[in-house]
GROMACS .gro file of N, CA and C in nm:
model
  528
    1LEU      N    1   2.963  -3.750   0.922
    1LEU     CA    2   2.982  -3.622   0.987
    1LEU      C    3   3.036  -3.642   1.129
    2GLU      N    4   2.984  -3.743   1.199
    2GLU     CA    5   3.032  -3.770   1.334
    2GLU      C    6   3.177  -3.816   1.334
    3LEU      N    7   3.212  -3.904   1.240
    3LEU     CA    8   3.351  -3.948   1.230
    3LEU      C    9   3.444  -3.832   1.195
    4ALA      N   10   3.404  -3.751   1.100
    4ALA     CA   11   3.486  -3.636   1.062
    4ALA      C   12   3.506  -3.544   1.181
    5SER      N   13   3.403  -3.518   1.259
    5SER     CA   14   3.414  -3.433   1.377
    5SER      C   15   3.508  -3.494   1.481
    6ALA      N   16   3.495  -3.623   1.502
    6ALA     CA   17   3.579  -3.690   1.601
    6ALA      C   18   3.726  -3.686   1.559
    7TYR      N   19   3.755  -3.713   1.433
    7TYR     CA   20   3.893  -3.712   1.386
    7TYR      C   21   3.950  -3.571   1.380
    8ALA      N   22   3.868  -3.473   1.347
    8ALA     CA   23   3.914  -3.333   1.352
    8ALA      C   24   3.950  -3.298   1.496
    9GLY      N   25   3.874  -3.353   1.591
    9GLY     CA   26   3.905  -3.333   1.732
    9GLY      C   27   4.038  -3.396   1.770
   10LEU      N   28   4.067  -3.512   1.715
   10LEU     CA   29   4.197  -3.574   1.741
   10LEU      C   30   4.309  -3.486   1.687
   11ALA      N   31   4.290  -3.431   1.570
   11ALA     CA   32   4.392  -3.345   1.509
   11ALA      C   33   4.414  -3.218   1.592
   12ARG      N   34   4.306  -3.159   1.641
   12ARG     CA   35   4.313  -3.034   1.717
   12ARG      C   36   4.347  -3.054   1.863
   13GLY      N   37   4.300  -3.164   1.920
   13GLY     CA   38   4.318  -3.189   2.061
   13GLY      C   39   4.194  -3.162   2.144
   14ASP      N   40   4.082  -3.129   2.079
   14ASP     CA   41   3.957  -3.109   2.150
   14ASP      C   42   3.841  -3.142   2.056
   15PHE      N   43   3.728  -3.173   2.114
   15PHE     CA   44   3.611  -3.205   2.032
   15PHE      C   45   3.523  -3.082   2.021
   16ARG      N   46   3.477  -3.056   1.900
   16ARG     CA   47   3.382  -2.948   1.875
   16ARG      C   48   3.273  -3.004   1.785
   17ALA      N   49   3.150  -2.975   1.821
   17ALA     CA   50   3.039  -3.019   1.738
   17ALA      C   51   3.051  -2.954   1.600
   18PRO      N   52   3.010  -3.024   1.496
   18PRO     CA   53   3.019  -2.967   1.362
   18PRO      C   54   2.934  -2.840   1.350
   19ARG      N   55   2.982  -2.749   1.270
   19ARG     CA   56   2.907  -2.627   1.242
   19ARG      C   57   2.917  -2.601   1.093
   20PHE      N   58   2.820  -2.532   1.042
   20PHE     CA   59   2.813  -2.516   0.897
   20PHE      C   60   2.831  -2.372   0.852
   21THR      N   61   2.849  -2.282   0.946
   21THR     CA   62   2.883  -2.143   0.911
   21THR      C   63   2.995  -2.098   1.003
   22ARG      N   64   3.078  -2.010   0.952
   22ARG     CA   65   3.192  -1.964   1.031
   22ARG      C   66   3.151  -1.887   1.156
   23ASP      N   67   3.037  -1.819   1.151
   23ASP     CA   68   2.999  -1.737   1.265
   23ASP      C   69   2.922  -1.815   1.373
   24ALA      N   70   2.894  -1.943   1.348
   24ALA     CA   71   2.826  -2.024   1.450
   24ALA      C   72   2.926  -2.056   1.562
   25PRO      N   73   2.883  -2.046   1.687
   25PRO     CA   74   2.975  -2.075   1.796
   25PRO      C   75   3.013  -2.223   1.797
   26ALA      N   76   3.139  -2.251   1.822
   26ALA     CA   77   3.188  -2.389   1.829
   26ALA      C   78   3.212  -2.424   1.974
   27ALA      N   79   3.122  -2.501   2.032
   27ALA     CA   80   3.139  -2.544   2.171
   27ALA      C   81   3.256  -2.641   2.179
   28ARG      N   82   3.349  -2.611   2.265
   28ARG     CA   83   3.471  -2.691   2.279
   28ARG      C   84   3.457  -2.784   2.399
   29ASN      N   85   3.504  -2.907   2.382
   29ASN     CA   86   3.498  -3.006   2.489
   29ASN      C   87   3.629  -3.082   2.489
   30ASP      N   88   3.703  -3.073   2.596
   30ASP     CA   89   3.832  -3.143   2.605
   30ASP      C   90   3.810  -3.287   2.651
   31LEU      N   91   3.768  -3.370   2.557
   31LEU     CA   92   3.739  -3.511   2.587
   31LEU      C   93   3.864  -3.598   2.592
   32TYR      N   94   3.967  -3.555   2.523
   32TYR     CA   95   4.083  -3.640   2.504
   32TYR      C   96   4.194  -3.607   2.601
   33ALA      N   97   4.244  -3.707   2.672
   33ALA     CA   98   4.362  -3.687   2.757
   33ALA      C   99   4.483  -3.668   2.666
   34PRO      N  100   4.573  -3.575   2.699
   34PRO     CA  101   4.687  -3.549   2.611
   34PRO      C  102   4.766  -3.674   2.572
   35GLY      N  103   4.793  -3.763   2.668
   35GLY     CA  104   4.868  -3.884   2.636
   35GLY      C  105   4.792  -3.975   2.540
   36SER      N  106   4.660  -3.982   2.555
   36SER     CA  107   4.580  -4.063   2.464
   36SER      C  108   4.589  -4.008   2.322
   37LEU      N  109   4.584  -3.875   2.310
   37LEU     CA  110   4.598  -3.813   2.178
   37LEU      C  111   4.732  -3.847   2.115
   38THR      N  112   4.837  -3.838   2.194
   38THR     CA  113   4.970  -3.867   2.142
   38THR      C  114   4.978  -4.010   2.089
   39LEU      N  115   4.932  -4.106   2.169
   39LEU     CA  116   4.939  -4.246   2.127
   39LEU      C  117   4.851  -4.273   2.005
   40LEU      N  118   4.731  -4.216   2.003
   40LEU     CA  119   4.643  -4.234   1.886
   40LEU      C  120   4.705  -4.177   1.760
   41LYS      N  121   4.761  -4.058   1.770
   41LYS     CA  122   4.823  -3.997   1.652
   41LYS      C  123   4.942  -4.081   1.603
   42ARG      N  124   5.020  -4.134   1.697
   42ARG     CA  125   5.133  -4.221   1.658
   42ARG      C  126   5.083  -4.344   1.584
   43MET      N  127   4.975  -4.404   1.635
   43MET     CA  128   4.923  -4.525   1.572
   43MET      C  129   4.866  -4.499   1.433
   44LEU      N  130   4.802  -4.385   1.415
   44LEU     CA  131   4.735  -4.355   1.288
   44LEU      C  132   4.827  -4.287   1.187
   45ASN      N  133   4.943  -4.242   1.230
   45ASN     CA  134   5.036  -4.171   1.143
   45ASN      C  135   5.118  -4.271   1.062
   46ARG      N  136   5.080  -4.284   0.935
   46ARG     CA  137   5.154  -4.373   0.846
   46ARG      C  138   5.132  -4.324   0.704
   47PRO      N  139   5.220  -4.361   0.614
   47PRO     CA  140   5.204  -4.312   0.475
   47PRO      C  141   5.070  -4.355   0.415
   48LEU      N  142   5.008  -4.262   0.348
   48LEU     CA  143   4.884  -4.290   0.277
   48LEU      C  144   4.921  -4.336   0.137
   49PRO      N  145   4.875  -4.455   0.094
   49PRO     CA  146   4.911  -4.503  -0.040
   49PRO      C  147   4.878  -4.400  -0.148
   50GLY      N  148   4.978  -4.371  -0.229
   50GLY     CA  149   4.958  -4.277  -0.339
   50GLY      C  150   4.979  -4.132  -0.301
   51ALA      N  151   5.011  -4.106  -0.174
   51ALA     CA  152   5.031  -3.967  -0.129
   51ALA      C  153   5.166  -3.955  -0.057
   52PRO      N  154   5.274  -3.983  -0.129
   52PRO     CA  155   5.405  -3.979  -0.063
   52PRO      C  156   5.438  -3.837  -0.017
   53GLY      N  157   5.494  -3.828   0.099
   53GLY     CA  158   5.540  -3.699   0.149
   53GLY      C  159   5.433  -3.614   0.216
   54ILE      N  160   5.308  -3.658   0.216
   54ILE     CA  161   5.204  -3.581   0.286
   54ILE      C  162   5.190  -3.641   0.426
   55PRO      N  163   5.234  -3.570   0.529
   55PRO     CA  164   5.220  -3.622   0.665
   55PRO      C  165   5.073  -3.628   0.704
   56VAL      N  166   5.026  -3.748   0.728
   56VAL     CA  167   4.883  -3.769   0.751
   56VAL      C  168   4.862  -3.884   0.848
   57ALA      N  169   4.756  -3.874   0.926
   57ALA     CA  170   4.710  -3.983   1.012
   57ALA      C  171   4.576  -4.028   0.954
   58TRP      N  172   4.554  -4.159   0.947
   58TRP     CA  173   4.432  -4.205   0.881
   58TRP      C  174   4.390  -4.343   0.930
   59LYS      N  175   4.262  -4.371   0.909
   59LYS     CA  176   4.202  -4.499   0.948
   59LYS      C  177   4.092  -4.533   0.849
   60THR      N  178   4.080  -4.661   0.819
   60THR     CA  179   3.973  -4.709   0.731
   60THR      C  180   3.873  -4.792   0.812
   61GLY      N  181   3.762  -4.820   0.750
   61GLY     CA  182   3.664  -4.907   0.811
   61GLY      C  183   3.578  -4.973   0.705
   62THR      N  184   3.536  -5.094   0.737
   62THR     CA  185   3.446  -5.171   0.651
   62THR      C  186   3.342  -5.234   0.743
   63SER      N  187   3.216  -5.211   0.713
   63SER     CA  188   3.112  -5.266   0.800
   63SER      C  189   3.093  -5.415   0.774
   64ASN      N  190   3.034  -5.482   0.871
   64ASN     CA  191   2.998  -5.622   0.853
   64ASN      C  192   2.904  -5.633   0.734
   65GLY      N  193   2.926  -5.731   0.653
   65GLY     CA  194   2.840  -5.751   0.539
   65GLY      C  195   2.872  -5.663   0.419
   66LEU      N  196   2.984  -5.594   0.423
   66LEU     CA  197   3.029  -5.511   0.310
   66LEU      C  198   2.923  -5.411   0.267
   67ARG      N  199   2.868  -5.337   0.364
   67ARG     CA  200   2.765  -5.237   0.332
   67ARG      C  201   2.820  -5.094   0.336
   68ASP      N  202   2.929  -5.074   0.406
   68ASP     CA  203   2.988  -4.941   0.419
   68ASP      C  204   3.140  -4.951   0.410
   69ALA      N  205   3.199  -4.856   0.342
   69ALA     CA  206   3.344  -4.842   0.335
   69ALA      C  207   3.376  -4.697   0.365
   70TRP      N  208   3.471  -4.673   0.453
   70TRP     CA  209   3.504  -4.536   0.485
   70TRP      C  210   3.653  -4.520   0.511
   71CYS      N  211   3.698  -4.396   0.504
   71CYS     CA  212   3.833  -4.359   0.542
   71CYS      C  213   3.827  -4.216   0.594
   72VAL      N  214   3.892  -4.192   0.706
   72VAL     CA  215   3.906  -4.057   0.760
   72VAL      C  216   4.054  -4.032   0.777
   73ALA      N  217   4.098  -3.916   0.731
   73ALA     CA  218   4.240  -3.878   0.740
   73ALA      C  219   4.249  -3.734   0.788
   74PHE      N  220   4.357  -3.704   0.860
   74PHE     CA  221   4.379  -3.566   0.899
   74PHE      C  222   4.526  -3.528   0.889
   75THR      N  223   4.546  -3.403   0.850
   75THR     CA  224   4.676  -3.337   0.856
   75THR      C  225   4.662  -3.230   0.963
   76ASN      N  226   4.762  -3.144   0.975
   76ASN     CA  227   4.749  -3.035   1.072
   76ASN      C  228   4.639  -2.936   1.033
   77GLU      N  229   4.610  -2.926   0.903
   77GLU     CA  230   4.514  -2.825   0.857
   77GLU      C  231   4.378  -2.879   0.819
   78TYR      N  232   4.370  -3.003   0.774
   78TYR     CA  233   4.246  -3.054   0.716
   78TYR      C  234   4.211  -3.192   0.771
   79THR      N  235   4.082  -3.217   0.780
   79THR     CA  236   4.030  -3.351   0.806
   79THR      C  237   3.940  -3.386   0.688
   80VAL      N  238   3.964  -3.504   0.631
   80VAL     CA  239   3.888  -3.550   0.515
   80VAL      C  240   3.822  -3.682   0.552
   81ALA      N  241   3.692  -3.691   0.531
   81ALA     CA  242   3.619  -3.815   0.558
   81ALA      C  243   3.544  -3.856   0.431
   82VAL      N  244   3.558  -3.982   0.395
   82VAL     CA  245   3.491  -4.035   0.276
   82VAL      C  246   3.415  -4.161   0.316
   83TRP      N  247   3.287  -4.164   0.278
   83TRP     CA  248   3.204  -4.283   0.297
   83TRP      C  249   3.159  -4.328   0.159
   84ARG      N  250   3.165  -4.460   0.138
   84ARG     CA  251   3.109  -4.517   0.015
   84ARG      C  252   3.016  -4.629   0.055
   85GLY      N  253   2.904  -4.634  -0.011
   85GLY     CA  254   2.807  -4.738   0.015
   85GLY      C  255   2.687  -4.716  -0.075
   86ASN      N  256   2.591  -4.801  -0.062
   86ASN     CA  257   2.467  -4.790  -0.138
   86ASN      C  258   2.360  -4.731  -0.047
   87LYS      N  259   2.289  -4.632  -0.097
   87LYS     CA  260   2.183  -4.571  -0.017
   87LYS      C  261   2.081  -4.674   0.029
   88SER      N  262   2.064  -4.779  -0.048
   88SER     CA  263   1.968  -4.884  -0.012
   88SER      C  264   2.020  -4.974   0.100
   89GLY      N  265   2.151  -4.966   0.129
   89GLY     CA  266   2.210  -5.053   0.228
   89GLY      C  267   2.254  -5.187   0.172
   90ALA      N  268   2.242  -5.203   0.042
   90ALA     CA  269   2.282  -5.329  -0.022
   90ALA      C  270   2.433  -5.347  -0.012
   91PRO      N  271   2.478  -5.470   0.011
   91PRO     CA  272   2.621  -5.495   0.018
   91PRO      C  273   2.685  -5.491  -0.120
   92GLY      N  274   2.815  -5.476  -0.119
   92GLY     CA  275   2.891  -5.479  -0.244
   92GLY      C  276   3.032  -5.526  -0.216
   93ALA      N  277   3.081  -5.620  -0.294
   93ALA     CA  278   3.215  -5.676  -0.273
   93ALA      C  279   3.323  -5.568  -0.277
   94GLU      N  280   3.296  -5.458  -0.348
   94GLU     CA  281   3.395  -5.350  -0.359
   94GLU      C  282   3.394  -5.257  -0.239
   95LEU      N  283   3.301  -5.275  -0.146
   95LEU     CA  284   3.288  -5.182  -0.033
   95LEU      C  285   3.380  -5.222   0.083
   96VAL      N  286   3.506  -5.203   0.059
   96VAL     CA  287   3.612  -5.225   0.158
   96VAL      C  288   3.684  -5.091   0.172
   97GLY      N  289   3.700  -5.042   0.295
   97GLY     CA  290   3.757  -4.910   0.317
   97GLY      C  291   3.887  -4.884   0.243
   98ALA      N  292   3.980  -4.979   0.252
   98ALA     CA  293   4.111  -4.959   0.190
   98ALA      C  294   4.103  -4.953   0.037
   99LEU      N  295   4.004  -5.019  -0.020
   99LEU     CA  296   3.992  -5.023  -0.166
   99LEU      C  297   3.898  -4.916  -0.221
  100ALA      N  298   3.790  -4.887  -0.149
  100ALA     CA  299   3.688  -4.798  -0.201
  100ALA      C  300   3.704  -4.653  -0.155
  101ALA      N  301   3.750  -4.631  -0.032
  101ALA     CA  302   3.755  -4.495   0.022
  101ALA      C  303   3.895  -4.434   0.021
  102VAL      N  304   3.998  -4.513   0.045
  102VAL     CA  305   4.134  -4.458   0.050
  102VAL      C  306   4.173  -4.386  -0.079
  103PRO      N  307   4.146  -4.441  -0.197
  103PRO     CA  308   4.186  -4.368  -0.319
  103PRO      C  309   4.122  -4.230  -0.331
  104ILE      N  310   4.000  -4.215  -0.282
  104ILE     CA  311   3.933  -4.085  -0.288
  104ILE      C  312   3.999  -3.987  -0.191
  105VAL      N  313   4.028  -4.035  -0.069
  105VAL     CA  314   4.097  -3.950   0.029
  105VAL      C  315   4.234  -3.909  -0.027
  106THR      N  316   4.303  -4.003  -0.089
  106THR     CA  317   4.433  -3.974  -0.148
  106THR      C  318   4.420  -3.865  -0.255
  107ASP      N  319   4.322  -3.878  -0.344
  107ASP     CA  320   4.302  -3.777  -0.448
  107ASP      C  321   4.274  -3.639  -0.388
  108ILE      N  322   4.193  -3.635  -0.284
  108ILE     CA  323   4.159  -3.507  -0.220
  108ILE      C  324   4.284  -3.444  -0.158
  109LEU      N  325   4.359  -3.522  -0.080
  109LEU     CA  326   4.477  -3.467  -0.016
  109LEU      C  327   4.585  -3.428  -0.116
  110CYS      N  328   4.603  -3.508  -0.220
  110CYS     CA  329   4.700  -3.472  -0.323
  110CYS      C  330   4.657  -3.343  -0.395
  111GLY      N  331   4.528  -3.325  -0.412
  111GLY     CA  332   4.478  -3.202  -0.472
  111GLY      C  333   4.501  -3.082  -0.381
  112ILE      N  334   4.477  -3.100  -0.251
  112ILE     CA  335   4.498  -2.991  -0.156
  112ILE      C  336   4.646  -2.952  -0.151
  113TYR      N  337   4.732  -3.050  -0.141
  113TYR     CA  338   4.875  -3.023  -0.126
  113TYR      C  339   4.951  -3.020  -0.259
  114GLU      N  340   4.878  -3.041  -0.368
  114GLU     CA  341   4.936  -3.039  -0.503
  114GLU      C  342   5.062  -3.126  -0.512
  115ASN      N  343   5.053  -3.243  -0.449
  115ASN     CA  344   5.161  -3.342  -0.449
  115ASN      C  345   5.290  -3.290  -0.387
  116LEU      N  346   5.282  -3.183  -0.307
  116LEU     CA  347   5.397  -3.133  -0.234
  116LEU      C  348   5.384  -3.175  -0.089
  117PRO      N  349   5.496  -3.193  -0.021
  117PRO     CA  350   5.485  -3.234   0.119
  117PRO      C  351   5.417  -3.125   0.203
  118GLY      N  352   5.331  -3.166   0.289
  118GLY     CA  353   5.268  -3.074   0.382
  118GLY      C  354   5.355  -3.059   0.505
  119PRO      N  355   5.316  -2.975   0.597
  119PRO     CA  356   5.393  -2.960   0.720
  119PRO      C  357   5.388  -3.089   0.802
  120PRO      N  358   5.493  -3.116   0.879
  120PRO     CA  359   5.494  -3.238   0.961
  120PRO      C  360   5.371  -3.243   1.051
  121LEU      N  361   5.321  -3.363   1.071
  121LEU     CA  362   5.206  -3.381   1.158
  121LEU      C  363   5.246  -3.347   1.301
  122ASP      N  364   5.163  -3.270   1.368
  122ASP     CA  365   5.191  -3.225   1.504
  122ASP      C  366   5.161  -3.339   1.601
  123ILE      N  367   5.268  -3.408   1.643
  123ILE     CA  368   5.254  -3.515   1.742
  123ILE      C  369   5.356  -3.487   1.851
  124ASP      N  370   5.308  -3.436   1.963
  124ASP     CA  371   5.400  -3.412   2.074
  124ASP      C  372   5.404  -3.536   2.161
  125SER      N  373   5.485  -3.533   2.263
  125SER     CA  374   5.493  -3.649   2.353
  125SER      C  375   5.430  -3.616   2.488
  126GLY      N  376   5.344  -3.515   2.490
  126GLY     CA  377   5.281  -3.474   2.615
  126GLY      C  378   5.188  -3.578   2.672
  127GLY      N  379   5.183  -3.583   2.803
  127GLY     CA  380   5.090  -3.669   2.872
  127GLY      C  381   5.130  -3.815   2.878
  128LEU      N  382   5.258  -3.843   2.852
  128LEU     CA  383   5.304  -3.982   2.854
  128LEU      C  384   5.409  -4.003   2.964
  129ASP      N  385   5.412  -4.122   3.016
  129ASP     CA  386   5.518  -4.165   3.107
  129ASP      C  387   5.597  -4.274   3.036
  130ARG      N  388   5.729  -4.270   3.051
  130ARG     CA  389   5.816  -4.374   2.996
  130ARG      C  390   5.830  -4.482   3.103
  131ILE      N  391   5.801  -4.607   3.068
  131ILE     CA  392   5.807  -4.716   3.166
  131ILE      C  393   5.879  -4.836   3.104
  132VAL      N  394   5.906  -4.934   3.189
  132VAL     CA  395   5.966  -5.060   3.144
  132VAL      C  396   5.853  -5.161   3.121
  133LEU      N  397   5.854  -5.221   3.001
  133LEU     CA  398   5.751  -5.317   2.962
  133LEU      C  399   5.810  -5.455   2.944
  134CYS      N  400   5.730  -5.556   2.968
  134CYS     CA  401   5.766  -5.694   2.936
  134CYS      C  402   5.757  -5.711   2.785
  135GLU      N  403   5.861  -5.764   2.723
  135GLU     CA  404   5.859  -5.781   2.577
  135GLU      C  405   5.756  -5.884   2.532
  136ARG      N  406   5.727  -5.983   2.615
  136ARG     CA  407   5.633  -6.088   2.575
  136ARG      C  408   5.488  -6.047   2.592
  137SER      N  409   5.454  -5.985   2.705
  137SER     CA  410   5.314  -5.953   2.732
  137SER      C  411   5.278  -5.809   2.696
  138ALA      N  412   5.377  -5.721   2.681
  138ALA     CA  413   5.358  -5.577   2.657
  138ALA      C  414   5.291  -5.508   2.776
  139LEU      N  415   5.293  -5.571   2.892
  139LEU     CA  416   5.242  -5.511   3.015
  139LEU      C  417   5.360  -5.454   3.094
  140ARG      N  418   5.330  -5.379   3.201
  140ARG     CA  419   5.436  -5.325   3.286
  140ARG      C  420   5.520  -5.443   3.335
  141ALA      N  421   5.652  -5.433   3.322
  141ALA     CA  422   5.742  -5.543   3.357
  141ALA      C  423   5.738  -5.572   3.507
  142SER      N  424   5.759  -5.700   3.539
  142SER     CA  425   5.767  -5.744   3.679
  142SER      C  426   5.892  -5.828   3.694
  143VAL      N  427   5.912  -5.884   3.811
  143VAL     CA  428   6.030  -5.966   3.838
  143VAL      C  429   6.029  -6.094   3.754
  144PHE      N  430   5.915  -6.133   3.700
  144PHE     CA  431   5.904  -6.256   3.622
  144PHE      C  432   5.954  -6.238   3.479
  145CYS      N  433   5.968  -6.118   3.435
  145CYS     CA  434   5.998  -6.090   3.294
  145CYS      C  435   6.147  -6.099   3.267
  146GLY      N  436   6.182  -6.179   3.167
  146GLY     CA  437   6.322  -6.192   3.129
  146GLY      C  438   6.367  -6.077   3.040
  147ASN      N  439   6.295  -6.053   2.933
  147ASN     CA  440   6.332  -5.948   2.839
  147ASN      C  441   6.237  -5.830   2.855
  148THR      N  442   6.294  -5.713   2.867
  148THR     CA  443   6.214  -5.592   2.884
  148THR      C  444   6.254  -5.487   2.780
  149THR      N  445   6.169  -5.388   2.765
  149THR     CA  446   6.194  -5.278   2.673
  149THR      C  447   6.130  -5.152   2.730
  150GLN      N  448   6.174  -5.039   2.682
  150GLN     CA  449   6.114  -4.912   2.722
  150GLN      C  450   5.990  -4.887   2.637
  151GLY      N  451   5.888  -4.828   2.696
  151GLY     CA  452   5.768  -4.795   2.622
  151GLY      C  453   5.694  -4.680   2.689
  152ASP      N  454   5.594  -4.629   2.622
  152ASP     CA  455   5.516  -4.517   2.673
  152ASP      C  456   5.378  -4.564   2.716
  153CYS      N  457   5.326  -4.500   2.819
  153CYS     CA  458   5.187  -4.521   2.860
  153CYS      C  459   5.130  -4.385   2.898
  154VAL      N  460   4.997  -4.376   2.899
  154VAL     CA  461   4.931  -4.251   2.932
  154VAL      C  462   4.958  -4.218   3.079
  155ALA      N  463   5.007  -4.098   3.104
  155ALA     CA  464   5.039  -4.056   3.241
  155ALA      C  465   4.914  -4.061   3.328
  156GLY      N  466   4.930  -4.115   3.447
  156GLY     CA  467   4.820  -4.119   3.542
  156GLY      C  468   4.722  -4.232   3.523
  157VAL      N  469   4.741  -4.314   3.419
  157VAL     CA  470   4.652  -4.427   3.396
  157VAL      C  471   4.729  -4.554   3.433
  158PRO      N  472   4.684  -4.627   3.533
  158PRO     CA  473   4.758  -4.746   3.574
  158PRO      C  474   4.760  -4.852   3.464
  159LEU      N  475   4.876  -4.908   3.443
  159LEU     CA  476   4.891  -5.015   3.344
  159LEU      C  477   4.912  -5.144   3.420
  160GLN      N  478   4.836  -5.245   3.384
  160GLN     CA  479   4.845  -5.375   3.450
  160GLN      C  480   4.988  -5.427   3.442
  161GLY      N  481   5.033  -5.485   3.551
  161GLY     CA  482   5.165  -5.545   3.554
  161GLY      C  483   5.162  -5.688   3.501
  162CYS      N  484   5.273  -5.731   3.446
  162CYS     CA  485   5.284  -5.868   3.396
  162CYS      C  486   5.287  -5.964   3.515
  163ALA      N  487   5.197  -6.061   3.513
  163ALA     CA  488   5.191  -6.160   3.621
  163ALA      C  489   5.294  -6.270   3.599
  164GLY      N  490   5.358  -6.269   3.485
  164GLY     CA  491   5.462  -6.366   3.458
  164GLY      C  492   5.413  -6.498   3.403
  165THR      N  493   5.283  -6.517   3.388
  165THR     CA  494   5.229  -6.643   3.340
  165THR      C  495   5.289  -6.679   3.205
  166LEU      N  496   5.285  -6.586   3.113
  166LEU     CA  497   5.340  -6.610   2.980
  166LEU      C  498   5.491  -6.628   2.989
  167CYS      N  499   5.557  -6.547   3.068
  167CYS     CA  500   5.702  -6.554   3.080
  167CYS      C  501   5.747  -6.687   3.140
  168ARG      N  502   5.677  -6.732   3.247
  168ARG     CA  503   5.712  -6.860   3.310
  168ARG      C  504   5.682  -6.976   3.216
  169ALA      N  505   5.570  -6.970   3.145
  169ALA     CA  506   5.534  -7.079   3.053
  169ALA      C  507   5.639  -7.091   2.944
  170VAL      N  508   5.685  -6.980   2.893
  170VAL     CA  509   5.786  -6.984   2.788
  170VAL      C  510   5.917  -7.037   2.844
  171ALA      N  511   5.950  -6.996   2.968
  171ALA     CA  512   6.073  -7.046   3.030
  171ALA      C  513   6.070  -7.197   3.046
  172VAL      N  514   5.955  -7.252   3.084
  172VAL     CA  515   5.941  -7.397   3.101
  172VAL      C  516   5.957  -7.466   2.966
  173VAL      N  517   5.895  -7.413   2.865
  173VAL     CA  518   5.903  -7.472   2.731
  173VAL      C  519   6.046  -7.468   2.680
  174THR      N  520   6.117  -7.359   2.702
  174THR     CA  521   6.251  -7.347   2.645
  174THR      C  522   6.356  -7.422   2.724
  175GLN      N  523   6.325  -7.471   2.845
  175GLN     CA  524   6.422  -7.546   2.925
  175GLN      C  525   6.438  -7.689   2.874
  176ASP      N  526   6.342  -7.741   2.800
  176ASP     CA  527   6.349  -7.881   2.752
  176ASP      C  528   6.448  -7.897   2.642
   0.00000   0.00000   0.00000
């Protein structure tokens, strides 16, 4: 329930405690910085096996000792959370999120969307700054960096600069 609430908050852009009736008030809490939401949605947005064409963001999990397997997925309209495990807490070799929970999430979403593509996942680029990154360290580029690339970071959050240690070490190695 907590994971489903958290992921529904990612989809919406705010956190609301779970409620079980429509008329119960939903306390809203803006815990997520807009740029963080954008980056998280980008990272989690990938095709769900067996659900082609359904724009979805999803994540799996497997506990230590193979006691819990879960998958949480969200579209613009729905958040689906599936947990598999033994009530006794006993481990099971089959309790791996990608193997035990993903197929159930896939069946649910395919049933909801009837194997038709859903609306594109709402991922804006709000709250991000475009900066120059070091290709080797993925940190903010400095004078030590030979190869750089453009990348996004959360606006207003300082990103560590590349100290050049990795870049200088590679330069020394490649000079021989």
